[in-house]
Amino acid sequence: INAFEGVGGIRSLSVDCRERLLAAGAARGIVRVWSLCDHPPRLAAEYAGHQEAVHSIDFFHDSRRILTCDGSLHVWDVESSKSLGVFHADNLHRAGSRTHFTMAKVLSRGAGVNPGLGDAGSQDYNVDNCVEEQQILAASRRRLLHFDLRAKEHATASSGIFNA
């Protein structure tokens, strides 16, 4: 696979849970998804909605959505390559400190933490059509945040699990 000729090196990789799709993120903010069911692998999708290098990628359980991180959190649809929502770390800006996400992980079905929904300690994050059972953990240099997508209308950064 000639993944990213001309757009910078690969910074992140993820394979969906069925091992049918491979996603790779590049230094210049592009994510490409290949079908591993085809030989040779076929480019299935491309997403270019990032401002910086994509340093974290994770598939949702249904393999139809991907979480990517370039300092902000992006949720996007694999089939259409359209954004379903973006949470900018600046929304967590508090009293002169700035937050930049360094990585993110989708927690699989039946896993995760269970803080109270609606604990609006930060800005709301619209994520239309996300699977309601799933949750996201996102890390910054000093905090690990939990985003609960089980609320149908929105998700919030409902708890700072660890604060340094």
XYZ file of N, CA, C and O in Angstrom:
656
model
N 0.864 -1.180 0.000
C 0.000 0.000 0.000
C 0.898 1.227 0.000
O 1.685 1.409 0.916
N 0.783 2.057 -0.994
C 1.452 3.347 -0.991
C 0.510 4.328 -0.319
O -0.345 4.930 -0.948
N 0.680 4.447 0.969
C -0.326 5.104 1.791
C -0.376 6.620 1.647
O -1.438 7.174 1.421
N 0.732 7.295 1.777
C 0.691 8.745 1.886
C 1.799 9.431 1.111
O 2.479 10.286 1.643
N 1.970 9.079 -0.127
C 2.964 9.772 -0.926
C 2.576 11.229 -1.044
O 1.451 11.563 -1.390
N 3.499 12.118 -0.684
C 3.272 13.543 -0.843
C 2.491 14.224 0.266
O 2.296 15.421 0.200
N 2.031 13.509 1.286
C 1.271 14.170 2.354
C 1.898 13.970 3.731
O 1.285 14.244 4.736
N 3.119 13.509 3.787
C 3.782 13.322 5.074
C 3.694 11.887 5.545
O 2.987 11.064 4.979
N 4.420 11.600 6.585
C 4.498 10.242 7.095
C 3.278 9.815 7.886
O 2.491 10.631 8.347
N 3.155 8.501 8.044
C 2.070 7.931 8.834
C 2.375 8.138 10.314
O 3.462 7.840 10.776
N 1.398 8.663 11.043
C 1.536 8.928 12.474
C 0.695 8.017 13.345
O 0.926 7.904 14.535
N -0.341 7.377 12.765
C -1.227 6.531 13.569
C -1.879 5.475 12.689
O -2.071 5.688 11.491
N -2.199 4.323 13.314
C -2.847 3.214 12.618
C -3.928 2.607 13.510
O -3.787 2.593 14.730
N -4.972 2.063 12.884
C -5.986 1.318 13.615
C -6.642 0.326 12.662
O -6.845 0.620 11.478
N -6.972 -0.844 13.184
C -7.713 -1.870 12.434
C -9.031 -2.076 13.157
O -9.060 -2.146 14.391
N -10.140 -2.162 12.394
C -11.436 -2.362 13.036
C -11.507 -3.738 13.681
O -10.688 -4.618 13.409
N -12.499 -3.951 14.557
C -12.579 -5.188 15.333
C -12.826 -6.423 14.479
O -12.531 -7.539 14.896
N -13.342 -6.249 13.275
C -13.555 -7.394 12.374
C -12.355 -7.645 11.457
O -12.380 -8.555 10.637
N -11.352 -6.800 11.579
C -10.136 -6.861 10.772
C -10.430 -6.770 9.281
O -9.789 -7.412 8.465
N -11.376 -5.919 8.936
C -11.736 -5.688 7.538
C -11.279 -4.338 7.028
O -11.176 -4.132 5.828
N -11.044 -3.390 7.955
C -10.654 -2.037 7.572
C -9.380 -1.631 8.308
O -9.202 -1.942 9.485
N -8.514 -0.919 7.595
C -7.297 -0.358 8.160
C -7.362 1.146 7.962
O -7.602 1.612 6.847
N -7.167 1.916 9.041
C -7.131 3.381 8.948
C -5.733 3.852 9.303
O -5.097 3.321 10.222
N -5.255 4.850 8.582
C -3.941 5.427 8.837
C -4.054 6.940 8.802
O -4.731 7.503 7.938
N -3.398 7.589 9.768
C -3.395 9.050 9.840
C -2.033 9.599 9.484
O -1.006 9.039 9.866
N -2.022 10.709 8.762
C -0.779 11.286 8.257
C -0.397 12.570 8.983
O -1.212 13.203 9.644
N 0.856 12.950 8.795
C 1.402 14.145 9.412
C 0.673 15.410 8.962
O 0.578 16.366 9.718
N 0.143 15.438 7.765
C -0.543 16.634 7.257
C -2.048 16.589 7.446
O -2.782 17.309 6.790
N -2.533 15.736 8.347
C -3.931 15.783 8.738
C -4.902 14.964 7.915
O -6.110 15.152 8.021
N -4.421 14.036 7.112
C -5.294 13.211 6.288
C -5.426 11.825 6.909
O -4.451 11.286 7.422
N -6.648 11.267 6.874
C -6.881 9.885 7.289
C -7.365 9.128 6.069
O -8.267 9.589 5.363
N -6.765 7.977 5.829
C -7.207 7.101 4.744
C -7.582 5.750 5.319
O -6.933 5.256 6.237
N -8.638 5.162 4.746
C -9.144 3.869 5.200
C -9.105 2.910 4.022
O -9.582 3.244 2.929
N -8.534 1.716 4.240
C -8.464 0.693 3.197
C -9.305 -0.503 3.581
O -9.364 -0.895 4.741
N -9.895 -1.125 2.571
C -10.589 -2.397 2.755
C -9.555 -3.503 2.686
O -8.869 -3.658 1.666
N -9.458 -4.277 3.752
C -8.519 -5.400 3.784
C -9.137 -6.657 3.190
O -8.479 -7.686 3.077
N -10.418 -6.576 2.800
C -11.105 -7.715 2.169
C -10.716 -7.847 0.704
O -10.915 -8.886 0.089
N -10.188 -6.773 0.129
C -9.774 -6.766 -1.270
C -8.277 -7.017 -1.353
O -7.514 -6.617 -0.481
N -7.861 -7.672 -2.451
C -6.439 -7.939 -2.670
C -6.046 -7.458 -4.042
O -6.553 -7.976 -5.022
N -5.202 -6.434 -4.161
C -4.582 -5.705 -3.062
C -5.607 -4.831 -2.334
O -6.689 -4.572 -2.877
N -5.287 -4.375 -1.123
C -6.228 -3.541 -0.374
C -6.669 -2.330 -1.198
O -5.879 -1.733 -1.927
N -7.953 -2.007 -1.076
C -8.575 -0.918 -1.845
C -8.824 0.273 -0.931
O -9.283 0.121 0.185
N -8.505 1.481 -1.419
C -8.813 2.695 -0.676
C -10.328 2.824 -0.589
O -11.014 2.884 -1.602
N -10.875 2.836 0.628
C -12.322 2.860 0.837
C -12.828 4.236 1.235
O -13.990 4.557 0.979
N -11.988 5.055 1.874
C -12.434 6.371 2.335
C -11.232 7.257 2.605
O -10.121 6.769 2.834
N -11.497 8.555 2.575
C -10.468 9.527 2.932
C -11.137 10.680 3.642
O -12.220 11.118 3.247
N -10.514 11.152 4.702
C -11.037 12.266 5.484
C -9.925 13.281 5.666
O -8.836 12.934 6.119
N -10.184 14.538 5.298
C -9.164 15.578 5.362
C -9.612 16.755 6.220
O -9.245 17.883 5.963
N -10.371 16.515 7.272
C -10.907 17.591 8.093
C -10.065 17.983 9.290
O -10.572 18.618 10.207
N -8.788 17.627 9.297
C -7.926 17.930 10.429
C -7.057 19.142 10.152
O -6.708 19.418 8.998
N -6.659 19.829 11.211
C -5.781 20.992 11.100
C -4.318 20.628 11.341
O -3.427 21.371 10.950
N -4.099 19.492 12.006
C -2.744 19.081 12.381
C -2.557 17.595 12.087
O -3.463 16.939 11.592
N -1.394 17.075 12.435
C -1.111 15.651 12.268
C -2.115 14.819 13.059
O -2.491 15.179 14.178
N -2.528 13.705 12.479
C -3.465 12.792 13.146
C -2.630 11.787 13.929
O -1.996 10.924 13.354
N -2.644 11.929 15.263
C -1.783 11.083 16.084
C -2.550 10.034 16.875
O -1.952 9.327 17.684
N -3.857 9.902 16.626
C -4.628 8.860 17.291
C -5.859 8.536 16.441
O -6.542 9.441 15.975
N -6.109 7.238 16.219
C -7.276 6.768 15.460
C -7.846 5.557 16.182
O -7.092 4.707 16.652
N -9.176 5.482 16.238
C -9.811 4.300 16.794
C -11.177 4.125 16.130
O -11.902 5.099 15.931
N -11.504 2.894 15.785
C -12.811 2.585 15.206
C -13.849 2.420 16.312
O -13.546 1.879 17.375
N -15.079 2.849 16.035
C -16.198 2.503 16.889
C -16.517 1.032 16.658
O -16.120 0.445 15.662
N -17.258 0.436 17.587
C -17.555 -0.989 17.540
C -18.222 -1.420 16.233
O -17.969 -2.505 15.729
N -19.067 -0.559 15.659
C -19.799 -0.920 14.440
C -18.958 -0.789 13.173
O -19.419 -1.116 12.084
N -17.740 -0.288 13.276
C -16.800 -0.096 12.151
C -17.293 0.912 11.124
O -16.661 1.106 10.095
N -18.398 1.582 11.382
C -18.915 2.587 10.447
C -18.462 3.992 10.805
O -18.605 4.903 10.005
N -17.919 4.153 12.004
C -17.474 5.452 12.462
C -16.056 5.333 13.012
O -15.668 4.289 13.530
N -15.331 6.454 12.907
C -13.957 6.500 13.398
C -13.800 7.727 14.288
O -14.336 8.790 13.997
N -13.034 7.551 15.356
C -12.617 8.651 16.213
C -11.176 8.966 15.845
O -10.330 8.067 15.825
N -10.890 10.219 15.540
C -9.526 10.631 15.237
C -9.167 11.817 16.123
O -10.036 12.551 16.589
N -7.868 11.993 16.333
C -7.403 13.062 17.211
C -6.222 13.771 16.571
O -5.223 13.137 16.217
N -6.361 15.074 16.426
C -5.272 15.928 15.940
C -5.050 17.097 16.899
O -4.604 18.163 16.509
N -5.394 16.890 18.145
C -5.443 17.965 19.134
C -6.889 18.227 19.499
O -7.214 18.580 20.615
N -7.785 18.033 18.538
C -9.232 18.035 18.732
C -9.723 16.618 18.464
O -9.030 15.825 17.847
N -10.928 16.307 18.923
C -11.521 14.995 18.693
C -12.499 15.090 17.526
O -13.367 15.960 17.519
N -12.359 14.184 16.561
C -13.227 14.142 15.385
C -13.935 12.795 15.354
O -13.294 11.761 15.510
N -15.242 12.809 15.122
C -15.994 11.591 14.875
C -16.508 11.707 13.459
O -17.135 12.711 13.097
N -16.232 10.692 12.631
C -16.664 10.777 11.241
C -17.151 9.447 10.713
O -16.831 8.398 11.237
N -17.968 9.519 9.685
C -18.581 8.360 9.053
C -17.652 7.808 7.976
O -17.211 8.559 7.097
N -17.348 6.522 8.041
C -16.408 5.919 7.098
C -16.976 5.916 5.681
O -16.285 6.283 4.730
N -18.226 5.519 5.521
C -18.800 5.375 4.188
C -18.891 6.695 3.432
O -18.530 6.776 2.265
N -19.331 7.744 4.093
C -19.517 9.037 3.415
C -18.316 9.965 3.557
O -18.240 10.975 2.864
N -17.385 9.655 4.448
C -16.239 10.511 4.771
C -16.677 11.867 5.317
O -15.949 12.846 5.233
N -17.876 11.933 5.893
C -18.389 13.194 6.442
C -18.208 13.237 7.950
O -18.330 12.236 8.634
N -17.953 14.439 8.426
C -17.808 14.665 9.853
C -19.150 14.535 10.547
O -20.160 15.063 10.085
N -19.165 13.829 11.690
C -20.357 13.731 12.525
C -20.248 14.653 13.731
O -21.240 14.909 14.399
N -19.061 15.150 13.993
C -18.864 16.066 15.104
C -17.395 16.273 15.407
O -16.573 15.409 15.141
N -17.084 17.449 15.933
C -15.723 17.785 16.328
C -15.799 18.442 17.698
O -16.632 19.318 17.926
N -14.952 17.990 18.609
C -14.842 18.632 19.910
C -13.467 19.260 19.974
O -12.450 18.568 19.957
N -13.450 20.584 20.004
C -12.189 21.306 20.068
C -11.736 21.399 21.521
O -12.526 21.754 22.393
N -10.511 21.080 21.754
C -9.979 21.085 23.111
C -10.094 22.454 23.755
O -10.194 22.566 24.971
N -10.127 23.505 22.964
C -10.267 24.857 23.512
C -11.586 25.034 24.255
O -11.723 25.939 25.068
N -12.574 24.164 23.999
C -13.834 24.240 24.738
C -13.638 23.925 26.217
O -14.512 24.204 27.029
N -12.512 23.331 26.566
C -12.213 23.021 27.958
C -11.319 24.073 28.598
O -10.866 23.910 29.717
N -11.087 25.158 27.868
C -10.226 26.243 28.337
C -10.738 26.773 29.677
O -11.885 27.149 29.803
N -9.874 26.769 30.666
C -10.251 27.263 31.994
C -9.150 28.154 32.548
O -8.012 27.734 32.649
N -9.498 29.336 32.902
C -8.631 30.264 33.632
C -7.185 30.257 33.138
O -6.259 30.002 33.885
N -7.008 30.516 31.862
C -5.675 30.671 31.321
C -4.967 29.402 30.913
O -3.898 29.459 30.337
N -5.517 28.224 31.211
C -4.854 26.994 30.787
C -5.505 26.488 29.513
O -6.701 26.596 29.343
N -4.713 25.963 28.623
C -5.221 25.455 27.359
C -5.069 23.948 27.329
O -4.117 23.403 27.845
N -6.015 23.293 26.682
C -5.990 21.844 26.577
C -5.801 21.452 25.119
O -6.419 22.024 24.240
N -4.933 20.475 24.892
C -4.682 19.927 23.569
C -4.699 18.412 23.735
O -3.887 17.868 24.471
N -5.661 17.745 23.091
C -5.738 16.303 23.244
C -4.559 15.639 22.555
O -4.189 15.993 21.442
N -3.969 14.659 23.206
C -2.824 13.946 22.648
C -3.193 12.571 22.120
O -2.496 12.040 21.261
N -4.280 11.985 22.643
C -4.747 10.696 22.140
C -6.167 10.457 22.617
O -6.631 11.097 23.557
N -6.853 9.528 21.945
C -8.228 9.197 22.315
C -8.502 7.736 21.997
O -7.902 7.164 21.095
N -9.424 7.146 22.743
C -9.764 5.737 22.590
C -11.264 5.567 22.760
O -11.859 6.129 23.671
N -11.882 4.786 21.863
C -13.290 4.426 21.995
C -13.359 3.210 22.897
O -12.662 2.223 22.672
N -14.180 3.284 23.929
C -14.371 2.130 24.807
C -15.427 1.239 24.181
O -16.477 1.707 23.755
N -15.154 -0.048 24.125
C -16.059 -0.966 23.444
C -17.316 -1.218 24.270
O -17.391 -0.880 25.438
N -18.299 -1.823 23.627
C -19.570 -2.126 24.289
C -19.335 -2.889 25.569
O -18.540 -3.814 25.628
N -20.083 -2.510 26.597
C -19.992 -3.200 27.867
C -18.808 -2.776 28.709
O -18.628 -3.253 29.810
N -17.983 -1.885 28.195
C -16.820 -1.410 28.946
C -17.052 0.037 29.338
O -18.028 0.659 28.957
N -16.147 0.566 30.100
C -16.175 1.986 30.375
C -16.504 2.333 31.806
O -16.682 1.487 32.657
N -16.558 3.628 32.016
C -16.893 4.173 33.321
C -18.317 4.660 33.276
O -18.902 4.810 32.212
N -18.906 4.927 34.427
C -20.318 5.258 34.447
C -20.598 6.484 35.301
O -21.293 6.398 36.291
N -20.075 7.661 34.918
C -20.436 8.863 35.661
C -21.869 9.255 35.315
O -22.416 8.792 34.315
N -22.454 10.101 36.108
C -23.814 10.553 35.834
C -23.888 11.322 34.532
O -23.051 12.169 34.251
N -24.862 11.025 33.708
C -25.056 11.765 32.467
C -25.511 13.170 32.803
O -26.208 13.401 33.774
N -25.123 14.111 31.967
C -25.564 15.475 32.148
C -24.736 16.268 33.140
O -25.081 17.379 33.476
N -23.630 15.736 33.619
C -22.732 16.469 34.486
C -21.940 17.425 33.607
O -20.851 17.138 33.167
N -22.536 18.558 33.319
C -22.008 19.459 32.296
C -20.861 20.295 32.832
O -20.992 21.480 33.070
N -19.708 19.684 32.996
C -18.529 20.403 33.440
C -17.827 21.104 32.300
O -16.852 21.785 32.491
N -18.321 20.932 31.072
C -17.708 21.579 29.914
C -18.769 21.799 28.851
O -19.947 21.554 29.055
N -18.320 22.220 27.701
C -19.222 22.481 26.585
C -19.824 21.187 26.063
O -19.220 20.135 26.120
N -21.032 21.285 25.516
C -21.654 20.131 24.879
C -20.957 19.812 23.568
O -20.348 20.664 22.945
N -21.096 18.574 23.132
C -20.459 18.074 21.923
C -21.504 17.331 21.126
O -22.013 16.323 21.575
N -21.887 17.838 19.970
C -22.884 17.172 19.145
C -22.265 16.005 18.409
O -21.280 16.163 17.723
N -22.845 14.837 18.547
C -22.388 13.653 17.840
C -23.615 12.917 17.326
O -24.045 11.937 17.891
N -24.189 13.430 16.262
C -25.366 12.806 15.675
C -25.050 11.391 15.241
O -23.986 11.113 14.706
N -25.975 10.492 15.501
C -25.912 9.110 15.033
C -24.805 8.270 15.657
O -24.432 7.256 15.111
N -24.240 8.661 16.779
C -23.242 7.814 17.430
C -23.944 6.688 18.169
O -25.051 6.830 18.644
N -23.281 5.571 18.250
C -23.848 4.428 18.951
C -23.934 4.790 20.430
O -22.943 5.137 21.048
N -25.130 4.702 20.990
C -25.352 5.242 22.320
C -24.620 4.506 23.430
O -24.427 5.039 24.495
N -24.212 3.255 23.231
C -23.548 2.521 24.291
C -22.097 2.944 24.477
O -21.473 2.551 25.438
N -21.546 3.673 23.555
C -20.108 3.859 23.563
C -19.657 5.130 24.246
O -20.378 6.108 24.345
N -18.427 5.060 24.701
C -17.811 6.150 25.430
C -16.410 6.388 24.877
O -15.832 5.508 24.257
N -15.888 7.576 25.124
C -14.557 7.943 24.651
C -13.718 8.390 25.844
O -14.203 9.120 26.702
N -12.469 7.962 25.865
C -11.481 8.510 26.779
C -10.515 9.334 25.938
O -10.072 8.889 24.881
N -10.215 10.529 26.400
C -9.282 11.404 25.698
C -8.256 11.915 26.698
O -8.603 12.311 27.815
N -7.003 11.902 26.284
C -5.923 12.340 27.161
C -5.339 13.648 26.666
O -5.189 13.867 25.468
N -5.016 14.496 27.619
C -4.202 15.677 27.345
C -2.937 15.518 28.187
O -2.738 14.467 28.805
N -2.110 16.507 28.228
C -0.876 16.359 29.000
C -1.140 16.179 30.491
O -0.373 15.522 31.172
N -2.226 16.734 30.993
C -2.456 16.687 32.434
C -3.773 16.059 32.853
O -4.024 15.910 34.034
N -4.614 15.697 31.898
C -5.938 15.200 32.260
C -6.331 14.016 31.394
O -5.936 13.921 30.246
N -7.131 13.146 31.966
C -7.787 12.089 31.220
C -9.278 12.367 31.344
O -9.813 12.417 32.447
N -9.935 12.583 30.205
C -11.345 12.962 30.198
C -12.205 11.846 29.657
O -11.796 11.119 28.753
N -13.403 11.757 30.179
C -14.387 10.763 29.763
C -15.521 11.474 29.048
O -16.090 12.435 29.560
N -15.844 11.023 27.837
C -16.975 11.541 27.075
C -17.978 10.408 26.944
O -17.660 9.351 26.419
N -19.183 10.630 27.418
C -20.205 9.596 27.416
C -21.166 9.860 26.264
O -21.881 10.849 26.258
N -21.169 8.980 25.254
C -21.998 9.156 24.063
C -23.338 8.455 24.183
O -24.089 8.391 23.220
N -23.650 7.937 25.363
C -24.909 7.227 25.532
C -26.103 8.165 25.544
O -27.218 7.740 25.265
N -25.889 9.433 25.848
C -26.978 10.402 25.760
C -27.260 10.635 24.287
O -26.356 10.897 23.506
N -28.497 10.506 23.864
C -28.810 10.547 22.439
C -28.597 11.917 21.822
O -28.202 12.034 20.678
N -28.862 12.984 22.542
C -28.766 14.314 21.959
C -27.345 14.852 21.938
O -26.968 15.598 21.070
N -26.572 14.518 22.933
C -25.235 15.092 23.034
C -24.398 14.268 23.996
O -24.888 13.406 24.685
N -23.151 14.624 24.007
C -22.258 14.051 25.004
C -21.517 15.192 25.663
O -21.359 16.261 25.079
N -21.105 15.027 26.860
C -20.335 16.050 27.542
C -19.035 15.442 28.047
O -18.923 14.234 28.204
N -18.077 16.296 28.270
C -16.864 15.861 28.960
C -17.270 15.770 30.411
O -17.128 16.697 31.181
N -17.841 14.650 30.781
C -18.556 14.553 32.039
C -17.674 14.417 33.258
O -18.126 14.642 34.359
N -16.442 14.028 33.077
C -15.593 13.957 34.259
C -14.125 14.013 33.871
O -13.728 13.459 32.862
N -13.368 14.717 34.662
C -11.924 14.655 34.549
C -11.486 13.523 35.470
O -11.469 13.682 36.673
N -11.204 12.366 34.914
C -10.915 11.185 35.726
C -9.613 11.377 36.495
O -9.542 11.143 37.685
N -8.590 11.802 35.810
C -7.306 12.044 36.439
C -6.895 13.475 36.139
O -6.977 13.910 34.997
N -6.461 14.192 37.122
C -5.946 15.534 36.934
C -4.550 15.584 37.537
O -4.358 15.199 38.689
N -3.588 16.034 36.747
C -2.215 16.116 37.248
C -1.950 17.498 37.805
O -2.566 18.445 37.454
